[in-house]
PDB file of C-alpha atoms in Angstrom:
ATOM      1  CA  MET A   1     136.543 100.377 145.502  1.00 63.00           C
ATOM      2  CA  THR A   2     134.157 101.487 145.060  1.00 72.00           C
ATOM      3  CA  PRO A   3     132.020 103.262 142.415  1.00 72.00           C
ATOM      4  CA  HIS A   4     133.418 106.145 142.932  1.00 80.00           C
ATOM      5  CA  GLN A   5     136.889 104.934 142.312  1.00 89.00           C
ATOM      6  CA  TRP A   6     135.915 102.502 139.008  1.00 91.00           C
ATOM      7  CA  PRO A   7     136.426 104.841 136.294  1.00 93.00           C
ATOM      8  CA  THR A   8     140.164 106.017 137.173  1.00 93.00           C
ATOM      9  CA  ALA A   9     140.997 102.228 138.314  1.00 92.00           C
ATOM     10  CA  PHE A  10     138.853 101.337 134.301  1.00 94.00           C
ATOM     11  CA  THR A  11     141.274 104.256 132.723  1.00 95.00           C
ATOM     12  CA  GLY A  12     144.099 103.077 134.325  1.00 94.00           C
ATOM     13  CA  ARG A  13     144.022  99.110 133.273  1.00 94.00           C
ATOM     14  CA  ILE A  14     143.356 100.889 129.689  1.00 95.00           C
ATOM     15  CA  ALA A  15     146.984 102.846 129.949  1.00 96.00           C
ATOM     16  CA  GLN A  16     148.845  99.486 131.578  1.00 94.00           C
ATOM     17  CA  ARG A  17     147.349  97.712 128.128  1.00 94.00           C
ATOM     18  CA  LEU A  18     148.554 100.031 125.727  1.00 95.00           C
ATOM     19  CA  ARG A  19     151.681 100.829 127.559  1.00 96.00           C
ATOM     20  CA  ASP A  20     151.833  96.986 126.625  1.00 94.00           C
ATOM     21  CA  SER A  21     150.688  96.971 122.943  1.00 95.00           C
ATOM     22  CA  ARG A  22     153.038  99.167 122.428  1.00 96.00           C
ATOM     23  CA  LYS A  23     156.010  97.897 123.830  1.00 96.00           C
ATOM     24  CA  ALA A  24     155.564  95.072 122.409  1.00 94.00           C
ATOM     25  CA  ALA A  25     155.413  97.178 118.725  1.00 95.00           C
ATOM     26  CA  GLY A  26     157.669  98.829 119.541  1.00 96.00           C
ATOM     27  CA  LEU A  27     156.832 102.214 119.191  1.00 97.00           C
ATOM     28  CA  THR A  28     157.808 105.544 120.985  1.00 97.00           C
ATOM     29  CA  MET A  29     155.077 107.502 122.581  1.00 97.00           C
ATOM     30  CA  ALA A  30     155.927 109.709 119.390  1.00 97.00           C
ATOM     31  CA  GLU A  31     155.702 107.763 116.593  1.00 97.00           C
ATOM     32  CA  VAL A  32     151.814 106.495 118.097  1.00 97.00           C
ATOM     33  CA  ALA A  33     151.353 110.167 118.143  1.00 97.00           C
ATOM     34  CA  GLN A  34     151.877 110.128 114.480  1.00 97.00           C
ATOM     35  CA  GLY A  35     149.986 107.063 113.520  1.00 97.00           C
ATOM     36  CA  CYS A  36     147.196 109.102 115.273  1.00 97.00           C
ATOM     37  CA  ALA A  37     147.500 111.893 113.269  1.00 97.00           C
ATOM     38  CA  ASP A  38     147.995 110.022 110.310  1.00 97.00           C
ATOM     39  CA  ARG A  39     144.471 108.324 110.718  1.00 96.00           C
ATOM     40  CA  GLY A  40     143.020 111.542 111.155  1.00 97.00           C
ATOM     41  CA  PHE A  41     143.364 112.094 114.400  1.00 97.00           C
ATOM     42  CA  PRO A  42     146.355 114.376 115.529  1.00 96.00           C
ATOM     43  CA  GLU A  43     143.758 115.382 118.669  1.00 95.00           C
ATOM     44  CA  PHE A  44     145.987 112.424 120.449  1.00 96.00           C
ATOM     45  CA  THR A  45     149.594 113.905 120.369  1.00 96.00           C
ATOM     46  CA  GLU A  46     152.395 112.081 122.326  1.00 96.00           C
ATOM     47  CA  HIS A  47     152.054 114.537 125.813  1.00 96.00           C
ATOM     48  CA  SER A  48     149.161 112.832 125.544  1.00 96.00           C
ATOM     49  CA  MET A  49     149.988 109.501 125.880  1.00 96.00           C
ATOM     50  CA  LYS A  50     152.744 110.161 127.849  1.00 96.00           C
ATOM     51  CA  ASN A  51     150.178 111.983 130.292  1.00 96.00           C
ATOM     52  CA  LEU A  52     147.729 108.406 129.931  1.00 95.00           C
ATOM     53  CA  GLU A  53     150.751 105.572 130.154  1.00 95.00           C
ATOM     54  CA  SER A  54     151.701 108.288 134.509  1.00 94.00           C
ATOM     55  CA  GLY A  55     148.596 108.084 135.290  1.00 93.00           C
ATOM     56  CA  ARG A  56     148.111 111.819 135.267  1.00 94.00           C
ATOM     57  CA  LYS A  57     145.299 111.244 132.438  1.00 93.00           C
ATOM     58  CA  THR A  58     142.131 109.557 133.329  1.00 92.00           C
ATOM     59  CA  SER A  59     139.835 109.100 131.153  1.00 93.00           C
ATOM     60  CA  ILE A  60     140.093 108.477 126.966  1.00 95.00           C
ATOM     61  CA  THR A  61     137.262 108.632 125.068  1.00 96.00           C
ATOM     62  CA  VAL A  62     136.063 106.097 122.942  1.00 96.00           C
ATOM     63  CA  ALA A  63     137.317 107.237 119.853  1.00 96.00           C
ATOM     64  CA  GLU A  64     140.649 107.347 121.046  1.00 97.00           C
ATOM     65  CA  VAL A  65     140.582 103.438 121.904  1.00 97.00           C
ATOM     66  CA  VAL A  66     139.717 102.739 119.254  1.00 97.00           C
ATOM     67  CA  VAL A  67     142.467 104.624 116.714  1.00 97.00           C
ATOM     68  CA  LEU A  68     144.475 104.079 119.140  1.00 97.00           C
ATOM     69  CA  ALA A  69     144.287 100.194 119.144  1.00 97.00           C
ATOM     70  CA  ALA A  70     144.166 100.732 115.477  1.00 97.00           C
ATOM     71  CA  VAL A  71     147.582 102.549 115.679  1.00 97.00           C
ATOM     72  CA  LEU A  72     149.324  99.140 117.723  1.00 96.00           C
ATOM     73  CA  GLY A  73     147.321  97.060 115.396  1.00 95.00           C
ATOM     74  CA  VAL A  74     145.481  95.083 118.932  1.00 94.00           C
ATOM     75  CA  PRO A  75     141.635  94.487 118.657  1.00 94.00           C
ATOM     76  CA  PRO A  76     140.158  97.456 120.571  1.00 95.00           C
ATOM     77  CA  VAL A  77     138.359  95.460 123.166  1.00 94.00           C
ATOM     78  CA  SER A  78     141.707  94.017 124.265  1.00 93.00           C
ATOM     79  CA  LEU A  79     142.531  96.979 125.894  1.00 95.00           C
ATOM     80  CA  LEU A  80     139.088  97.733 128.353  1.00 95.00           C
ATOM     81  CA  PHE A  81     139.859  93.745 128.928  1.00 93.00           C
ATOM     82  CA  PRO A  82     143.096  92.399 130.281  1.00 90.00           C
ATOM     83  CA  LEU A  83     142.164  88.912 128.485  1.00 88.00           C
ATOM     84  CA  GLY A  84     145.066  85.906 128.864  1.00 85.00           C
ATOM     85  CA  SER A  85     146.666  87.931 132.273  1.00 86.00           C
ATOM     86  CA  SER A  86     144.277  88.244 134.471  1.00 88.00           C
ATOM     87  CA  ALA A  87     141.533  85.783 135.947  1.00 90.00           C
ATOM     88  CA  SER A  88     139.433  88.318 136.653  1.00 91.00           C
ATOM     89  CA  VAL A  89     138.815  92.019 135.582  1.00 91.00           C
ATOM     90  CA  GLU A  90     135.855  94.491 137.913  1.00 92.00           C
ATOM     91  CA  VAL A  91     133.496  94.606 134.195  1.00 91.00           C
ATOM     92  CA  LEU A  92     130.921  97.143 136.156  1.00 91.00           C
ATOM     93  CA  PRO A  93     131.723  98.669 139.785  1.00 92.00           C
ATOM     94  CA  GLY A  94     131.380  96.492 142.112  1.00 90.00           C
ATOM     95  CA  CYS A  95     130.959  93.645 139.371  1.00 90.00           C
ATOM     96  CA  GLU A  96     133.846  91.573 139.484  1.00 91.00           C
ATOM     97  CA  VAL A  97     133.537  88.385 136.983  1.00 90.00           C
ATOM     98  CA  SER A  98     136.257  86.248 134.366  1.00 89.00           C
ATOM     99  CA  THR A  99     137.611  88.237 131.924  1.00 90.00           C
ATOM    100  CA  TRP A 100     136.836  86.442 129.093  1.00 88.00           C
ATOM    101  CA  ASP A 101     132.573  86.482 130.399  1.00 87.00           C
ATOM    102  CA  ALA A 102     133.406  90.537 130.123  1.00 89.00           C
ATOM    103  CA  VAL A 103     135.323  90.473 127.534  1.00 89.00           C
ATOM    104  CA  ALA A 104     131.752  87.882 125.627  1.00 85.00           C
ATOM    105  CA  TRP A 105     129.395  90.744 127.473  1.00 86.00           C
ATOM    106  CA  PHE A 106     131.041  93.201 125.804  1.00 89.00           C
ATOM    107  CA  THR A 107     131.109  91.473 122.315  1.00 85.00           C
ATOM    108  CA  GLY A 108     127.665  90.524 122.373  1.00 80.00           C
ATOM    109  CA  GLU A 109     127.820  86.793 122.704  1.00 74.00           C
ATOM    110  CA  SER A 110     125.505  84.805 122.844  1.00 58.00           C
ATOM    111  CA  SER A 111     124.448  82.498 125.723  1.00 60.00           C
ATOM    112  CA  LEU A 112     124.457  78.743 124.925  1.00 51.00           C
ATOM    113  CA  ASP A 113     121.201  78.186 127.055  1.00 57.00           C
ATOM    114  CA  GLU A 114     119.357  80.718 126.146  1.00 68.00           C
ATOM    115  CA  PRO A 115     119.296  82.419 122.793  1.00 71.00           C
ATOM    116  CA  PRO A 116     118.865  85.437 122.575  1.00 74.00           C
ATOM    117  CA  SER A 117     115.177  87.047 121.127  1.00 77.00           C
ATOM    118  CA  GLU A 118     114.534  87.691 117.826  1.00 79.00           C
ATOM    119  CA  GLY A 119     115.403  91.259 116.963  1.00 78.00           C
ATOM    120  CA  SER A 120     118.008  91.800 120.188  1.00 79.00           C
ATOM    121  CA  ALA A 121     121.273  92.750 119.611  1.00 79.00           C
ATOM    122  CA  ARG A 122     122.353  89.793 120.100  1.00 81.00           C
ATOM    123  CA  ASP A 123     120.269  88.336 117.726  1.00 85.00           C
ATOM    124  CA  VAL A 124     121.414  90.658 115.148  1.00 87.00           C
ATOM    125  CA  LEU A 125     125.011  90.027 116.142  1.00 85.00           C
ATOM    126  CA  ASP A 126     123.987  86.254 115.969  1.00 86.00           C
ATOM    127  CA  VAL A 127     123.492  86.526 112.032  1.00 91.00           C
ATOM    128  CA  PHE A 128     126.108  88.510 111.246  1.00 90.00           C
ATOM    129  CA  ARG A 129     128.674  85.729 112.555  1.00 89.00           C
ATOM    130  CA  GLN A 130     127.023  83.207 111.494  1.00 92.00           C
ATOM    131  CA  HIS A 131     127.153  84.671 107.619  1.00 95.00           C
ATOM    132  CA  GLY A 132     130.744  85.321 108.210  1.00 94.00           C
ATOM    133  CA  ASP A 133     131.026  81.251 109.160  1.00 94.00           C
ATOM    134  CA  LEU A 134     129.436  81.013 105.719  1.00 95.00           C
ATOM    135  CA  VAL A 135     131.667  82.928 103.761  1.00 95.00           C
ATOM    136  CA  THR A 136     134.619  81.738 105.294  1.00 95.00           C
ATOM    137  CA  ALA A 137     133.269  77.773 104.245  1.00 93.00           C
ATOM    138  CA  ALA A 138     132.196  78.920 100.832  1.00 93.00           C
ATOM    139  CA  MET A 139     135.748  81.140 100.643  1.00 93.00           C
ATOM    140  CA  SER A 140     137.474  77.639 101.865  1.00 92.00           C
ATOM    141  CA  SER A 141     135.908  74.841  99.064  1.00 90.00           C
ATOM    142  CA  TYR A 142     135.704  77.612  96.532  1.00 87.00           C
ATOM    143  CA  ALA A 143     139.444  77.885  96.534  1.00 88.00           C
ATOM    144  CA  LEU A 144     140.115  73.303  97.304  1.00 87.00           C
ATOM    145  CA  ALA A 145     137.780  72.905  94.255  1.00 86.00           C
ATOM    146  CA  ARG A 146     140.071  75.508  91.949  1.00 86.00           C
ATOM    147  CA  GLU A 147     142.936  74.180  93.371  1.00 86.00           C
ATOM    148  CA  ARG A 148     141.743  70.417  92.280  1.00 83.00           C
ATOM    149  CA  ARG A 149     141.232  70.968  88.732  1.00 84.00           C
ATOM    150  CA  ARG A 150     144.262  73.448  88.432  1.00 84.00           C
ATOM    151  CA  THR A 151     146.321  70.466  89.534  1.00 83.00           C
ATOM    152  CA  ALA A 152     144.398  67.745  87.487  1.00 82.00           C
ATOM    153  CA  SER A 153     144.951  70.169  84.374  1.00 82.00           C
ATOM    154  CA  THR A 154     148.782  70.127  85.107  1.00 84.00           C
ATOM    155  CA  THR A 155     148.781  65.946  85.514  1.00 81.00           C
ATOM    156  CA  LEU A 156     149.892  64.293  82.574  1.00 82.00           C
ATOM    157  CA  ASP A 157     149.649  61.006  82.794  1.00 85.00           C
ATOM    158  CA  ARG A 158     145.418  60.331  81.430  1.00 84.00           C
ATOM    159  CA  ALA A 159     145.081  57.673  84.485  1.00 87.00           C
ATOM    160  CA  ARG A 160     145.860  60.102  87.474  1.00 84.00           C
ATOM    161  CA  ARG A 161     143.841  63.542  85.820  1.00 84.00           C
ATOM    162  CA  ALA A 162     140.464  61.619  85.365  1.00 86.00           C
ATOM    163  CA  THR A 163     140.746  60.411  88.834  1.00 86.00           C
ATOM    164  CA  LEU A 164     141.538  63.831  89.840  1.00 82.00           C
ATOM    165  CA  LEU A 165     139.688  65.481  87.695  1.00 84.00           C
ATOM    166  CA  GLN A 166     136.478  63.224  89.413  1.00 84.00           C
ATOM    167  CA  ARG A 167     137.516  64.495  92.694  1.00 83.00           C
ATOM    168  CA  ALA A 168     137.419  68.170  91.711  1.00 82.00           C
ATOM    169  CA  GLU A 169     133.753  67.624  90.476  1.00 87.00           C
ATOM    170  CA  GLY A 170     133.359  66.347  94.327  1.00 85.00           C
ATOM    171  CA  TYR A 171     135.101  69.372  96.217  1.00 85.00           C
ATOM    172  CA  GLU A 172     132.967  71.599  93.214  1.00 88.00           C
ATOM    173  CA  GLU A 173     129.910  69.634  94.204  1.00 90.00           C
ATOM    174  CA  HIS A 174     130.546  70.884  97.674  1.00 88.00           C
ATOM    175  CA  ALA A 175     131.564  74.540  96.781  1.00 89.00           C
ATOM    176  CA  PHE A 176     128.328  74.990  95.161  1.00 91.00           C
ATOM    177  CA  GLU A 177     126.806  73.574  97.882  1.00 94.00           C
ATOM    178  CA  ASP A 178     128.454  76.215 100.502  1.00 94.00           C
ATOM    179  CA  CYS A 179     128.177  79.402  97.731  1.00 93.00           C
ATOM    180  CA  GLN A 180     123.853  78.425  97.627  1.00 94.00           C
ATOM    181  CA  GLU A 181     124.153  78.079 101.533  1.00 96.00           C
ATOM    182  CA  LEU A 182     125.438  82.032 101.736  1.00 95.00           C
ATOM    183  CA  ARG A 183     122.908  82.871  99.310  1.00 95.00           C
ATOM    184  CA  THR A 184     119.925  81.673 100.698  1.00 96.00           C
ATOM    185  CA  PHE A 185     121.295  82.951 104.431  1.00 96.00           C
ATOM    186  CA  ARG A 186     121.531  86.862 102.571  1.00 96.00           C
ATOM    187  CA  GLY A 187     118.205  86.047 100.982  1.00 95.00           C
ATOM    188  CA  ARG A 188     117.323  85.810 104.511  1.00 95.00           C
ATOM    189  CA  MET A 189     119.184  88.786 106.650  1.00 94.00           C
ATOM    190  CA  ARG A 190     117.645  91.042 103.642  1.00 94.00           C
ATOM    191  CA  ASP A 191     114.141  89.738 104.271  1.00 95.00           C
ATOM    192  CA  ARG A 192     115.256  91.226 107.883  1.00 93.00           C
ATOM    193  CA  ASP A 193     115.638  94.308 106.260  1.00 92.00           C
ATOM    194  CA  LEU A 194     119.934  93.315 108.120  1.00 93.00           C
ATOM    195  CA  ALA A 195     122.010  94.507 105.398  1.00 92.00           C
ATOM    196  CA  PRO A 196     124.836  91.942 104.411  1.00 93.00           C
ATOM    197  CA  PRO A 197     128.947  92.634 104.175  1.00 92.00           C
ATOM    198  CA  ALA A 198     129.855  92.630 101.067  1.00 93.00           C
ATOM    199  CA  LEU A 199     131.480  89.465  99.897  1.00 93.00           C
ATOM    200  CA  PRO A 200     134.781  89.402  98.566  1.00 92.00           C
ATOM    201  CA  ASP A 201     135.651  88.931  95.082  1.00 92.00           C
ATOM    202  CA  GLU A 202     136.452  85.463  94.428  1.00 90.00           C
ATOM    203  CA  LEU A 203     132.914  85.159  95.870  1.00 93.00           C
ATOM    204  CA  ALA A 204     130.843  87.555  94.008  1.00 92.00           C
ATOM    205  CA  PHE A 205     129.063  86.449  92.098  1.00 92.00           C
ATOM    206  CA  VAL A 206     126.679  84.783  95.351  1.00 93.00           C
ATOM    207  CA  ASP A 207     124.527  87.902  94.769  1.00 92.00           C
ATOM    208  CA  GLN A 208     123.789  87.175  90.881  1.00 89.00           C
ATOM    209  CA  PRO A 209     120.761  86.553  89.848  1.00 80.00           C
ATOM    210  CA  GLU A 210     120.625  83.070  89.062  1.00 68.00           C
ATOM    211  CA  THR A 211     120.676  81.676  85.642  1.00 54.00           C
ATOM    212  CA  PRO A 212     117.247  80.321  84.782  1.00 43.00           C
ATOM    213  CA  THR A 213     117.283  77.089  82.685  1.00 39.00           C
ATOM    214  CA  ARG A 214     115.790  76.112  79.888  1.00 37.00           C
ATOM    215  CA  SER A 215     112.454  75.180  80.498  1.00 36.00           C
ATOM    216  CA  GLU A 216     112.520  78.726  81.798  1.00 41.00           C
ATOM    217  CA  ASP A 217     113.390  80.410  79.409  1.00 44.00           C
ATOM    218  CA  SER A 218     110.527  78.681  77.288  1.00 39.00           C
ATOM    219  CA  GLU A 219     107.436  79.704  79.616  1.00 43.00           C
TER     220      GLU A 219
END
């Protein structure tokens, strides 16, 4: 494929993924166009969809990809690269790589053998991924601790209740440690002038100032 042909071929690949995703979602072209309009993008019409799927429309904008992905309920990157249906893809003119490598490059995944330099675009992406992992861990341990406490409170057998309460305390300790780690990490993000994402309501307390101890109160 020549560099001149690559942009049209790239758009054609997106059109194919759009067609497949539309059919999988059970939507007509008119319904996709209406979905675009409902999301504030009426410029993409049923006619636009017909031209794209038929190959008459040989280019597509980033805005169109993002809105169409939202309408079809798929990640935008899945429209760009045929992960799962093609082993390799010409990610740039004359540059064919595995489809997964193309996706990883597009999403900013860091290579395993060469960490990104601090402050680079990849480094920032890694920081936010790590933050997401910490939020997931804290949510999971917090919910588990709360469920163990609830189970203990509804048990009538005293011996079993005591055992369950003891277990609940252990889970609560894990939840406390996970939340502390998340709080510290968010603090480090702010020190780097990175704005942490908003926390789920269940973890809103993580950003609240710590309550001083009695010894601190008396100072």
